[in-house]
PDB file of C-alpha atoms in Angstrom:
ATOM      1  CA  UNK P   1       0.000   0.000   0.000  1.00 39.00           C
ATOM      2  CA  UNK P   2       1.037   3.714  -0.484  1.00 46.00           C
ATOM      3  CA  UNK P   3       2.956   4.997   2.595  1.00 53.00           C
ATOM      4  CA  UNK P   4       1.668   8.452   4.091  1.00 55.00           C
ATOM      5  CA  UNK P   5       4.219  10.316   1.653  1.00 72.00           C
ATOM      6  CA  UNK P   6       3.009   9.430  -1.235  1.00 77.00           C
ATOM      7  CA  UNK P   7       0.561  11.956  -3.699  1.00 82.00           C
ATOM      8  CA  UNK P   8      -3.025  10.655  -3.897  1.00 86.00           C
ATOM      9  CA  UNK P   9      -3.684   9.402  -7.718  1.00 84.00           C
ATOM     10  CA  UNK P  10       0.277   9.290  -8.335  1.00 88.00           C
ATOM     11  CA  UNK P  11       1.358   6.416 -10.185  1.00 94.00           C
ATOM     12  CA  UNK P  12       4.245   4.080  -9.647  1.00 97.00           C
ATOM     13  CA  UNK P  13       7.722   3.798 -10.236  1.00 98.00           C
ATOM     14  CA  UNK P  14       8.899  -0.078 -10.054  1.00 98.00           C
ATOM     15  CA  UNK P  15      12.178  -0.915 -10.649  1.00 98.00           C
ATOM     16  CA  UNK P  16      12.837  -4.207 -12.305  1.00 97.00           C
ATOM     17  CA  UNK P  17      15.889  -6.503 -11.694  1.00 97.00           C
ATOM     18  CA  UNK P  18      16.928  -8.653 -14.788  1.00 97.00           C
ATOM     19  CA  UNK P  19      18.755 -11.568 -14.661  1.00 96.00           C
ATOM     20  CA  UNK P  20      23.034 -11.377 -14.715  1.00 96.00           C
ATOM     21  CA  UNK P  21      23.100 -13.904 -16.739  1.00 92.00           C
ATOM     22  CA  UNK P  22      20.372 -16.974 -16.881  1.00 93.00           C
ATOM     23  CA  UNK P  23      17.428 -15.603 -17.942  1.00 94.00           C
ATOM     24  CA  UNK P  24      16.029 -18.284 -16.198  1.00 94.00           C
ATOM     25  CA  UNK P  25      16.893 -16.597 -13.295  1.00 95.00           C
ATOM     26  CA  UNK P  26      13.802 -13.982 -14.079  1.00 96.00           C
ATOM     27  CA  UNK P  27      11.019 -13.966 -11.846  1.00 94.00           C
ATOM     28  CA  UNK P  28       7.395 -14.237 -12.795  1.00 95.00           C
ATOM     29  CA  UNK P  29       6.907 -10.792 -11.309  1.00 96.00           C
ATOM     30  CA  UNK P  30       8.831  -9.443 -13.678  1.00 97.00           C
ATOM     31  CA  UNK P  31       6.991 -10.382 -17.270  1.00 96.00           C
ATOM     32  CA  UNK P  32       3.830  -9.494 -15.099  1.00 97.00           C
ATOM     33  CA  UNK P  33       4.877  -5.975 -14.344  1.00 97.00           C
ATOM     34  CA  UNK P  34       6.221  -5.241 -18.010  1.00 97.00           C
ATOM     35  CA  UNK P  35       3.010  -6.557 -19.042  1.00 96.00           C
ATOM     36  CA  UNK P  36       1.136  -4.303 -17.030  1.00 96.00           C
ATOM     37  CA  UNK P  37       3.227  -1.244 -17.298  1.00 97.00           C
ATOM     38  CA  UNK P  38       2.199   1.725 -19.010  1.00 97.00           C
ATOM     39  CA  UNK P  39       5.724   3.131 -19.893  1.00 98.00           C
ATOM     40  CA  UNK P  40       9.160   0.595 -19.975  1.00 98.00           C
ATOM     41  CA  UNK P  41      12.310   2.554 -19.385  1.00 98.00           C
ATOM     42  CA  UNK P  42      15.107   0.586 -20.353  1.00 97.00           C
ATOM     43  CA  UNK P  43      19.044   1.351 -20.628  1.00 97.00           C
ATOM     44  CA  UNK P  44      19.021  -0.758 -23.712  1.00 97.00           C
ATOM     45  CA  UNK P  45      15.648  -0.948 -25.965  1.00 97.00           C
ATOM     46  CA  UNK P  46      17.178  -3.606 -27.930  1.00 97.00           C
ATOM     47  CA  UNK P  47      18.141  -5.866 -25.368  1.00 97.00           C
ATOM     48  CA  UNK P  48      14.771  -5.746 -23.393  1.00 97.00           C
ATOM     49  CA  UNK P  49      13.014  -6.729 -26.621  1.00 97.00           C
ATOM     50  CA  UNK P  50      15.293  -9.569 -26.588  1.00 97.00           C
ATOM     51  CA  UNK P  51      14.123 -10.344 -23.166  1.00 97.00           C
ATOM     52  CA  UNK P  52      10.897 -10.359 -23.072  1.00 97.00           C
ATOM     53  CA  UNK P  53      11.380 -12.140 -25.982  1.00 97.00           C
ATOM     54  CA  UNK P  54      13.411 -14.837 -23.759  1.00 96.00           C
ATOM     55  CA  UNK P  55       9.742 -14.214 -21.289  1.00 96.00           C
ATOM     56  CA  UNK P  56       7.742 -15.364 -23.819  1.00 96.00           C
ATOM     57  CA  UNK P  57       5.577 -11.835 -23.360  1.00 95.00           C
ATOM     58  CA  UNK P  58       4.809  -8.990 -25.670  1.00 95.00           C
ATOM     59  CA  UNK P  59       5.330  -5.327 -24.299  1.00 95.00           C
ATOM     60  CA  UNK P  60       2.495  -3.232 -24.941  1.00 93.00           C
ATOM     61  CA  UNK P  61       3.809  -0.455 -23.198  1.00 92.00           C
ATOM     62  CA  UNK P  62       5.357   2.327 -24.657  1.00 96.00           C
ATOM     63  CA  UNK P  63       9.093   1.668 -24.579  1.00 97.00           C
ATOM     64  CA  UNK P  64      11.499   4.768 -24.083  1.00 97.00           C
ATOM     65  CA  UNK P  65      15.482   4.210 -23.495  1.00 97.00           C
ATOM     66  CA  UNK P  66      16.647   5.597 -20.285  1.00 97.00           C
ATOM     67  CA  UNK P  67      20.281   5.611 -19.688  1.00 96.00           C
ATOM     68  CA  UNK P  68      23.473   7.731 -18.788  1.00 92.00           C
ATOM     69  CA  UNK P  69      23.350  10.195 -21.773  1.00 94.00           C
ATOM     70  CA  UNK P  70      19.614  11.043 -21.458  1.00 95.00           C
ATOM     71  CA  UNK P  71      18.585  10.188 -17.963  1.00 94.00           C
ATOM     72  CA  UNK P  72      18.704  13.962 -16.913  1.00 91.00           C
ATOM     73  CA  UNK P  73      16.339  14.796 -19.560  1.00 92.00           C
ATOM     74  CA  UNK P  74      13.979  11.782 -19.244  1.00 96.00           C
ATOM     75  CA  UNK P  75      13.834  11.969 -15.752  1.00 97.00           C
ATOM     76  CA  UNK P  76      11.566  14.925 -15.911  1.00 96.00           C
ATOM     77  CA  UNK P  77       9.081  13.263 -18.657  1.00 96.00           C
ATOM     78  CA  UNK P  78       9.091  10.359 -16.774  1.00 98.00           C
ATOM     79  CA  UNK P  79       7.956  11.938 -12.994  1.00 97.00           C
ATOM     80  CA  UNK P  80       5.519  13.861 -14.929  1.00 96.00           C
ATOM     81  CA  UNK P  81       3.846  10.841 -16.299  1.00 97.00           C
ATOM     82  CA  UNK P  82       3.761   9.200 -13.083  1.00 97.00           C
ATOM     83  CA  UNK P  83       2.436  12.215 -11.806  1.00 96.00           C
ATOM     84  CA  UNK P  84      -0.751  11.355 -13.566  1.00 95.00           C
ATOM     85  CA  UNK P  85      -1.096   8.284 -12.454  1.00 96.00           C
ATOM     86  CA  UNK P  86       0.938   6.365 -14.788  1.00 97.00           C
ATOM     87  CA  UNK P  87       2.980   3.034 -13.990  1.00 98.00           C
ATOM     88  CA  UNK P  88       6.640   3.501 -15.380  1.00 98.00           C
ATOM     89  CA  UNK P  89       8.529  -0.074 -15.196  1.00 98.00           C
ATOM     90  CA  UNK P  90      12.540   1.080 -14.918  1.00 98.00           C
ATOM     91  CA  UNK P  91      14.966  -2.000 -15.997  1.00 98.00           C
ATOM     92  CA  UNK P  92      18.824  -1.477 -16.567  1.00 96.00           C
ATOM     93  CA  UNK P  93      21.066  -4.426 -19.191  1.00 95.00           C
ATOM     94  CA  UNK P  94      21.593  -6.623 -15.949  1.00 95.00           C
ATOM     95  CA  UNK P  95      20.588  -6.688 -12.217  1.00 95.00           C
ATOM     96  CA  UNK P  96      19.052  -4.072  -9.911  1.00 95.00           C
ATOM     97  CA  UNK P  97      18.377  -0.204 -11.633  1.00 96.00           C
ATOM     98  CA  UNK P  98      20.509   2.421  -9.448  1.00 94.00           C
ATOM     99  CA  UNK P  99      23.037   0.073  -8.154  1.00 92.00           C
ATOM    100  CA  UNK P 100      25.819   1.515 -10.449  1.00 89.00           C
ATOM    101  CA  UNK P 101      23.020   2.221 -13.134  1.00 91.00           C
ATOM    102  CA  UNK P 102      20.613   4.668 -14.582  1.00 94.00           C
ATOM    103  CA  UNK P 103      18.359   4.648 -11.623  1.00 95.00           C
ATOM    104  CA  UNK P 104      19.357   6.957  -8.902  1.00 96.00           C
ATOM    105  CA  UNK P 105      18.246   9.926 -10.339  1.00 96.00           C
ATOM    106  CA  UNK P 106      14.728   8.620 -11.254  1.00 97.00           C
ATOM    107  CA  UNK P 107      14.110   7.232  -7.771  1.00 97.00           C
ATOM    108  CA  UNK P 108      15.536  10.513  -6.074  1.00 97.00           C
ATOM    109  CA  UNK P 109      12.643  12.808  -8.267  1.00 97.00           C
ATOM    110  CA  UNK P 110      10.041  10.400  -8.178  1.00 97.00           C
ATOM    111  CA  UNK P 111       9.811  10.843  -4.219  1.00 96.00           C
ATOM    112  CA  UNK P 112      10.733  14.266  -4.013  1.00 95.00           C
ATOM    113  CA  UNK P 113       7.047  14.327  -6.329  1.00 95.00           C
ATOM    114  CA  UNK P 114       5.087  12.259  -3.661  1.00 95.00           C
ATOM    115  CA  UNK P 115       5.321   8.746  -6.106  1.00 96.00           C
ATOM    116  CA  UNK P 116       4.899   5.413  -4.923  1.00 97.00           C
ATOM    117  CA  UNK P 117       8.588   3.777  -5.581  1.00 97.00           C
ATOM    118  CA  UNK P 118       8.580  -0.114  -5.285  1.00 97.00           C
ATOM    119  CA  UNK P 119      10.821  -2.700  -6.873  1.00 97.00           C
ATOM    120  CA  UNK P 120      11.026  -6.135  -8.292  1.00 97.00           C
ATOM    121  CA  UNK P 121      13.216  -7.984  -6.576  1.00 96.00           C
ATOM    122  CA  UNK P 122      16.038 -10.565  -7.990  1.00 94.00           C
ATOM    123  CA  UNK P 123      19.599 -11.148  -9.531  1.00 93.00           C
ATOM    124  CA  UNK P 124      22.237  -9.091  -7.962  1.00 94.00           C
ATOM    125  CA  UNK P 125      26.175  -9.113  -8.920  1.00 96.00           C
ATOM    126  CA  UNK P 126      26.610  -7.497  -5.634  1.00 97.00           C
ATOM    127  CA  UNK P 127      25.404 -10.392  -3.584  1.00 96.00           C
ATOM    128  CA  UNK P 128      26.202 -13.300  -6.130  1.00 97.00           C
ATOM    129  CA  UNK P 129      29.979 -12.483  -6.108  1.00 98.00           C
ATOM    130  CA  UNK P 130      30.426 -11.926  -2.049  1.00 97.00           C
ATOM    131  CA  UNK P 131      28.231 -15.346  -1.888  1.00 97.00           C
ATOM    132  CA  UNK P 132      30.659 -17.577  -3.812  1.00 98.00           C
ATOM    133  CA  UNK P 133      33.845 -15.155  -2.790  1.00 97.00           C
ATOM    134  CA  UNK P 134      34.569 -17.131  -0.064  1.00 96.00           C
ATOM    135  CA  UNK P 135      35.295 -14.584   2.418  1.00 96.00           C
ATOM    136  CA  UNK P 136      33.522 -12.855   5.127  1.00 95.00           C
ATOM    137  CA  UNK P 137      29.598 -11.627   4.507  1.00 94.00           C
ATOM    138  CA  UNK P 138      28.459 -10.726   7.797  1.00 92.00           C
ATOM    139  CA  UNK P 139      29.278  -6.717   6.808  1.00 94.00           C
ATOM    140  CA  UNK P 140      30.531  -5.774   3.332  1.00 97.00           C
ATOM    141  CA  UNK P 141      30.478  -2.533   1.623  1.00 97.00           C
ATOM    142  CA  UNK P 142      30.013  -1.917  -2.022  1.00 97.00           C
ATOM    143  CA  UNK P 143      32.225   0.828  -3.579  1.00 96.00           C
ATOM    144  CA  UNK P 144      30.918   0.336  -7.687  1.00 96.00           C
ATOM    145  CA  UNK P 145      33.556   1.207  -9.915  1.00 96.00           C
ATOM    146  CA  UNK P 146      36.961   2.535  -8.908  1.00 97.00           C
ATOM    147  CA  UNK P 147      38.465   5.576 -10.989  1.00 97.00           C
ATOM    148  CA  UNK P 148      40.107   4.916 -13.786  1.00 95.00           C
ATOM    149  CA  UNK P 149      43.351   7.625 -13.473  1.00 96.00           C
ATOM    150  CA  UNK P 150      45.805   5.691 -11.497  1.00 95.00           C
ATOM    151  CA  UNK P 151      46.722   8.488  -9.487  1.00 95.00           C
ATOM    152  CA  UNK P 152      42.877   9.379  -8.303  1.00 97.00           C
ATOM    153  CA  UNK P 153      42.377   5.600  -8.111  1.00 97.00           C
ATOM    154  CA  UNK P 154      45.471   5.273  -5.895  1.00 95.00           C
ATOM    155  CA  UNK P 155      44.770   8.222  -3.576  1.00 96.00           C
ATOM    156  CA  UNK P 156      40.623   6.156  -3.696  1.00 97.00           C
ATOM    157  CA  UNK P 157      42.232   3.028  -2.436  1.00 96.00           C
ATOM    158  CA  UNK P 158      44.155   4.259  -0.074  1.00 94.00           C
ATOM    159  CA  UNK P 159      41.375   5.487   1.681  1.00 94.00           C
ATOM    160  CA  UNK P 160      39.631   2.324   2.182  1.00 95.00           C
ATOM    161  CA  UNK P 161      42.921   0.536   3.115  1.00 92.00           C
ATOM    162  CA  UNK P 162      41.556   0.477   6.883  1.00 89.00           C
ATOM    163  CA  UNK P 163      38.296  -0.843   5.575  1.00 93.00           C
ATOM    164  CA  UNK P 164      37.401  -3.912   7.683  1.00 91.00           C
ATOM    165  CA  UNK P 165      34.705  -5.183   6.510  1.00 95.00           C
ATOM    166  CA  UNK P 166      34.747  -7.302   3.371  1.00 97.00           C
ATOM    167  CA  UNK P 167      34.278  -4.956  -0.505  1.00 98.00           C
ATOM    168  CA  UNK P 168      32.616  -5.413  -2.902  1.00 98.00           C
ATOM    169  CA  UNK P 169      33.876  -3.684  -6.602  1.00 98.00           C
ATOM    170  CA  UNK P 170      32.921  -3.925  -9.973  1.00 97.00           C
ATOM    171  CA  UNK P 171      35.946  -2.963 -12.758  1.00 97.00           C
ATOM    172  CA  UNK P 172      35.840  -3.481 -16.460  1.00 95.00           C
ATOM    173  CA  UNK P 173      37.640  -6.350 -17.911  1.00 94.00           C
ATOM    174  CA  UNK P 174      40.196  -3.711 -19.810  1.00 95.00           C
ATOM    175  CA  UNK P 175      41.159  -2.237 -16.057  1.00 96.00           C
ATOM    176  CA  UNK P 176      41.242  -5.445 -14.523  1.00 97.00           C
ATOM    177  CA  UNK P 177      45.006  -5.796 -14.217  1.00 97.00           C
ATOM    178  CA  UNK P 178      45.768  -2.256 -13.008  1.00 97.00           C
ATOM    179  CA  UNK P 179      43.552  -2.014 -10.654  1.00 98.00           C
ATOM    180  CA  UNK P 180      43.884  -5.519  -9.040  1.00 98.00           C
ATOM    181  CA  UNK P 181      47.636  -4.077  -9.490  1.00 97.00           C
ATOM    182  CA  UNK P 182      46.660  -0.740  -7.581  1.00 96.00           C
ATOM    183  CA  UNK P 183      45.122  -3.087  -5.098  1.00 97.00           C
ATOM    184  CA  UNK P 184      47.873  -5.039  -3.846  1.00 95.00           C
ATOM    185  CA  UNK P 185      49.696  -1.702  -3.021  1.00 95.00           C
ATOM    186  CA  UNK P 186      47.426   0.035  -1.557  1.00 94.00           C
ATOM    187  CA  UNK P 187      46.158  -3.216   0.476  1.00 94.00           C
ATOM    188  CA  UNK P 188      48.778  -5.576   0.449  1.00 93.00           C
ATOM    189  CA  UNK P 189      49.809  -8.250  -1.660  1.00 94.00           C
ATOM    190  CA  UNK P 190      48.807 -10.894   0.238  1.00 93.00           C
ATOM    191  CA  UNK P 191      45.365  -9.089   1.151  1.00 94.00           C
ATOM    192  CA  UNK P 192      42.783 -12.144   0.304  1.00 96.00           C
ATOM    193  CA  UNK P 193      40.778 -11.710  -2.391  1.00 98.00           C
ATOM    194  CA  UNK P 194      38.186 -12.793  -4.843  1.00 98.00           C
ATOM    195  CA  UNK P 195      37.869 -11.992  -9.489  1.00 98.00           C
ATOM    196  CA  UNK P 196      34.516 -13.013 -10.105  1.00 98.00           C
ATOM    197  CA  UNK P 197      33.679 -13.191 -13.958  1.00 97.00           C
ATOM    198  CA  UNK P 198      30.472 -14.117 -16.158  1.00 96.00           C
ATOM    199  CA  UNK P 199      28.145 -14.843 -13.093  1.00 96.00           C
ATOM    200  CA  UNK P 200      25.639 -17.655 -13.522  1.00 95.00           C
ATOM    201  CA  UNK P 201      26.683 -17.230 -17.173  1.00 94.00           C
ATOM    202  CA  UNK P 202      28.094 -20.513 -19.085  1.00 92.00           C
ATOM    203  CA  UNK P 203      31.904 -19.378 -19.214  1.00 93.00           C
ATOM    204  CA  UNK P 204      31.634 -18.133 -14.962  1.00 96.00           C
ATOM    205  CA  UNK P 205      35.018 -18.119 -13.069  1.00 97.00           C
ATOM    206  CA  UNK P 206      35.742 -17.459  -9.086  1.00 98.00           C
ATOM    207  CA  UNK P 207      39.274 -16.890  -9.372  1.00 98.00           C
ATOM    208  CA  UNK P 208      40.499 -16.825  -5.592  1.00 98.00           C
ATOM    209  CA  UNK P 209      43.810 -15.459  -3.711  1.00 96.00           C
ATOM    210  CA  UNK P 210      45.792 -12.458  -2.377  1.00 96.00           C
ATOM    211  CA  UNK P 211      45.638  -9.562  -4.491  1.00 96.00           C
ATOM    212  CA  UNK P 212      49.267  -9.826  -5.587  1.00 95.00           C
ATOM    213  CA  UNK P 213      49.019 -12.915  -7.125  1.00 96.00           C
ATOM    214  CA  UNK P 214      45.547 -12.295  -8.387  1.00 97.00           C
ATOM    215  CA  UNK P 215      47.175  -8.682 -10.363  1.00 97.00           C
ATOM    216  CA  UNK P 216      49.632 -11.371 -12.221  1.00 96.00           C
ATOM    217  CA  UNK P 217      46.751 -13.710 -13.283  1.00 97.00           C
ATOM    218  CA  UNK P 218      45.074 -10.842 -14.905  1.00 97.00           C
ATOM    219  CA  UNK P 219      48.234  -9.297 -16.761  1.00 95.00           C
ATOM    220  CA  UNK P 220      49.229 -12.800 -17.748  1.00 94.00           C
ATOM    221  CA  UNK P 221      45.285 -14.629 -18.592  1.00 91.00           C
ATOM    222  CA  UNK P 222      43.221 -10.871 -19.800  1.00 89.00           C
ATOM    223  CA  UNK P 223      39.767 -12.139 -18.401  1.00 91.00           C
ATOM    224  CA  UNK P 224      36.662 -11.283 -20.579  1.00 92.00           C
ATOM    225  CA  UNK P 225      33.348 -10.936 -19.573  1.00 93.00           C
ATOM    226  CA  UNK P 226      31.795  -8.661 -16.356  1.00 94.00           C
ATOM    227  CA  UNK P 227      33.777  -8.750 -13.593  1.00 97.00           C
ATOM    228  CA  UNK P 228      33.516  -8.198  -9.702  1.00 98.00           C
ATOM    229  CA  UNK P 229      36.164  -7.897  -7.046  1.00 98.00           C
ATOM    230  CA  UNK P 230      35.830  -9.192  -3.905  1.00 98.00           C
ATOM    231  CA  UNK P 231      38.684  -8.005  -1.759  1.00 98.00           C
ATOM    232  CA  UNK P 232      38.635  -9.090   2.343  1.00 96.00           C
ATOM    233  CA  UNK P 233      38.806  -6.336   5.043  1.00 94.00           C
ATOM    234  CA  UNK P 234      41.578  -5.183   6.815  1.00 90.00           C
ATOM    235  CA  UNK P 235      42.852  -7.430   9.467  1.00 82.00           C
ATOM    236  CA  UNK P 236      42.538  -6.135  13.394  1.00 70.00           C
ATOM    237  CA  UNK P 237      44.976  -4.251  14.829  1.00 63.00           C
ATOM    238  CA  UNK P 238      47.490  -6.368  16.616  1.00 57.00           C
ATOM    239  CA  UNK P 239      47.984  -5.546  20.423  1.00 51.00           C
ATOM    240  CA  UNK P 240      50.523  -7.385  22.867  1.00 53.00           C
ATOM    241  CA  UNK P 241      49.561  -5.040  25.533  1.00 58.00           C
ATOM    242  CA  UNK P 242      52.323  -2.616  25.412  1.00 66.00           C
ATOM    243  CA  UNK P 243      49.742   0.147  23.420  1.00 76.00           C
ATOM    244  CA  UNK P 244      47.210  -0.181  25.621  1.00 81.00           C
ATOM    245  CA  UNK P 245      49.769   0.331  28.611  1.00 85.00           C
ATOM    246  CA  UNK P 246      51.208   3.079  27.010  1.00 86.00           C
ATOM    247  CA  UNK P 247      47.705   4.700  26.273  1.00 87.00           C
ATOM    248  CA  UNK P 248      46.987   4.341  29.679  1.00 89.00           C
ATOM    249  CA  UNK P 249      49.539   6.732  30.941  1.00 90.00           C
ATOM    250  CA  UNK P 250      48.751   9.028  27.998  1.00 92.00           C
ATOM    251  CA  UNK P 251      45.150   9.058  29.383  1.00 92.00           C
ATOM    252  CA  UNK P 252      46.327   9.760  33.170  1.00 92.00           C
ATOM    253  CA  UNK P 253      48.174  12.329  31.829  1.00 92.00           C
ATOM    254  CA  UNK P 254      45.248  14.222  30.443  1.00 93.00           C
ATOM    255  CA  UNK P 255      42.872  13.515  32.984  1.00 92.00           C
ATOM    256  CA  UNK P 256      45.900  14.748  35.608  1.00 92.00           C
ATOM    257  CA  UNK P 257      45.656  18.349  33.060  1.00 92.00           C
ATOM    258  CA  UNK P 258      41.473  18.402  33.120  1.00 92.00           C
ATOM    259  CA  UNK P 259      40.409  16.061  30.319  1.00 91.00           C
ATOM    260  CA  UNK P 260      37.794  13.509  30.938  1.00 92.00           C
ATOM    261  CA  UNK P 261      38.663  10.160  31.398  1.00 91.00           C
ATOM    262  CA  UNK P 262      36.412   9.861  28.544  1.00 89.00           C
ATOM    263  CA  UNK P 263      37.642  12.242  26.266  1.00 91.00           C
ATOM    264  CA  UNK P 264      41.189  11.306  27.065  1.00 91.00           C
ATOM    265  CA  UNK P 265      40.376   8.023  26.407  1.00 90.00           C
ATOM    266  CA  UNK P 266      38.725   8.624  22.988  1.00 87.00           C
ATOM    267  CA  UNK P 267      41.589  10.471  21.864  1.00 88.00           C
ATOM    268  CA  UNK P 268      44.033   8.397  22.634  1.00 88.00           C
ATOM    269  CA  UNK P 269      42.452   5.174  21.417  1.00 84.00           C
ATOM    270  CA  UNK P 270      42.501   7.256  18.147  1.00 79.00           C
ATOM    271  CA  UNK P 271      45.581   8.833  18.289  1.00 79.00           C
ATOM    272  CA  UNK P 272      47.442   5.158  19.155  1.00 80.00           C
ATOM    273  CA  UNK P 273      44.950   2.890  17.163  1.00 76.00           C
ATOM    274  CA  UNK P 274      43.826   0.705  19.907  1.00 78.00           C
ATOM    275  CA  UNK P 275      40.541  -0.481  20.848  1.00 80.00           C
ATOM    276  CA  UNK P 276      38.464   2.315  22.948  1.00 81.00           C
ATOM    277  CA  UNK P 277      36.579   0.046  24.619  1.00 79.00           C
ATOM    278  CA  UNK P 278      39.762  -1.900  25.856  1.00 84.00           C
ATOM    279  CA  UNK P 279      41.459   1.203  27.074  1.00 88.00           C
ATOM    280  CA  UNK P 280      38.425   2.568  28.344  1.00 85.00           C
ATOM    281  CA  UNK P 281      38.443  -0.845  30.632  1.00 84.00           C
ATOM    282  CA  UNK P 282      41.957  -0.277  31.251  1.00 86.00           C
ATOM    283  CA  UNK P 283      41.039   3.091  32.723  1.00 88.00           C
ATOM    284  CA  UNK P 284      38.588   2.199  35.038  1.00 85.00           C
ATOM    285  CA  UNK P 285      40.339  -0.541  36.819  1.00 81.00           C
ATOM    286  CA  UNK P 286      43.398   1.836  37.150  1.00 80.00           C
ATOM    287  CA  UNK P 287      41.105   4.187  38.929  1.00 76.00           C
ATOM    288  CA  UNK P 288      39.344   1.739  40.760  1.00 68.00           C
TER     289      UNK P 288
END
């Protein structure tokens, strides 16, 4: 049902996952809504022809292309359509609209205007590749494409070096190299990591191991296809004790000048990258 923030007699905005590969891997949901829908937006005209070809369904719709080099433009025709109560069906070449395709930009103006947004679930490259990866899932981010000038992507990379939880990138297959390259410097060469290539597709690959050796692989082999990176987070910081022993005089030292044991503690878990809570332990019991 409409939440409270939606315009009464707007239409909706559903945005359509297609498969990553298998079309089998379509959901029934999906031929229903294209069916239904009174304008298709797709990235590439030709290629959802093709699928609901694949669906066995015919689009009566109106079909209008919606990707990078029009999608300010149509973005405007499209909210005022749905404005009137129209249902506008939003699929991109492969997985979920906005997730590093036309999309955003849509879903952004459609509920500034008050317009039901909903989606159809399914295939994800996001999910697929940290699935089979092999490496941690419980918290991942997703950082889309990295630059392409080395120097911007270096300077990228090295901000995420302290990233701990697991990322998740997608690269074209002509970057691969340099940036798995790029990678390994700014993470480590023997950072674990995961080239996933083709998902669900006939010719898919996992190609596992630290970035260093992975970089080589990809100079030496030149994968084809679609490609996601998995790369493992950063590794805790080590402690044998002697940080958080000498973080505890740093903190007695500030509390002796006026600090609060919790400031002092907050700034010197920062300042000597150990764990707050630990020191913060620490602290009481050498008060206590």
């Amino acid at each position: 049902m409409p939440d409270d923030e939606t315009t009464p007699g707007a239409g909706r905005l559903v945005l359509a996952a297609t498969p990553i590969g298998q079309v089998d891997d379509a959901s029934p949901r999906l031929a229903r809504e294209l069916v239904a829908a009174d304008v298709v937006a797709a990235e590439d005209t030709r290629r959802l022809r093709r699928l609901a070809t694949s669906l066995g369904v015919t689009l009566p719709a109106r079909v209008v292309s919606y990707f990078e080099a029009n999608e300010a433009a149509r973005t405007d025709e499209l909210v005022s359509l749905l404005r009137t109560g129209a249902t506008v069906v939003l699929v991109t070449d492969a997985g979920m609209p906005a997730v590093s395709d036309p999309g955003y930009r849509l879903v952004e103006a459609a509920v500034r205007s008050g317009v039901l947004v909903t989606s159809v679930p399914g295939p994800s490259a996001v999910v697929t590749a940290l699935a089979v990866s092999g490496l941690p899932v419980a918290r991942f981010t997703f950082d889309g494409f990295p630059p392409r000038r080395a120097g911007e992507r270096a300077r990228w990379l090295a901000e995420l070096s302290a990233e701990r939880r697991t990322m998740v990138f997608f690269e074209s297959r002509h970057r691969l190299a340099g940036t798995l390259d790029a990678m390994a410097a700014a993470f480590g060469v023997d950072r674990p990591a995961a080239v996933c290539r083709e998902l669900t597709k006939v010719h898919e690959q996992v190609r596992r191991g630290g970035l260093g050796e992975l970089a080589g692989w990809a100079e030496q082999e030149g994968p084809l296809g679609e490609i996601t990176i998995v790369v493992g987070g950063a590794p805790a910081p080590s402690d044998d004790g002697g940080g958080l022993e000498r973080g505890l005089e740093l903190v007695r030292e500030r509390v002796a000048a006026g600090s609060s044991r919790r400031d002092a503690v907050a700034e010197v878990a920062r300042e000597l990258g150990v764990s707050r809570r630990e020191l913060y332990a620490a602290a009481v019991d050498d008060q206590r």
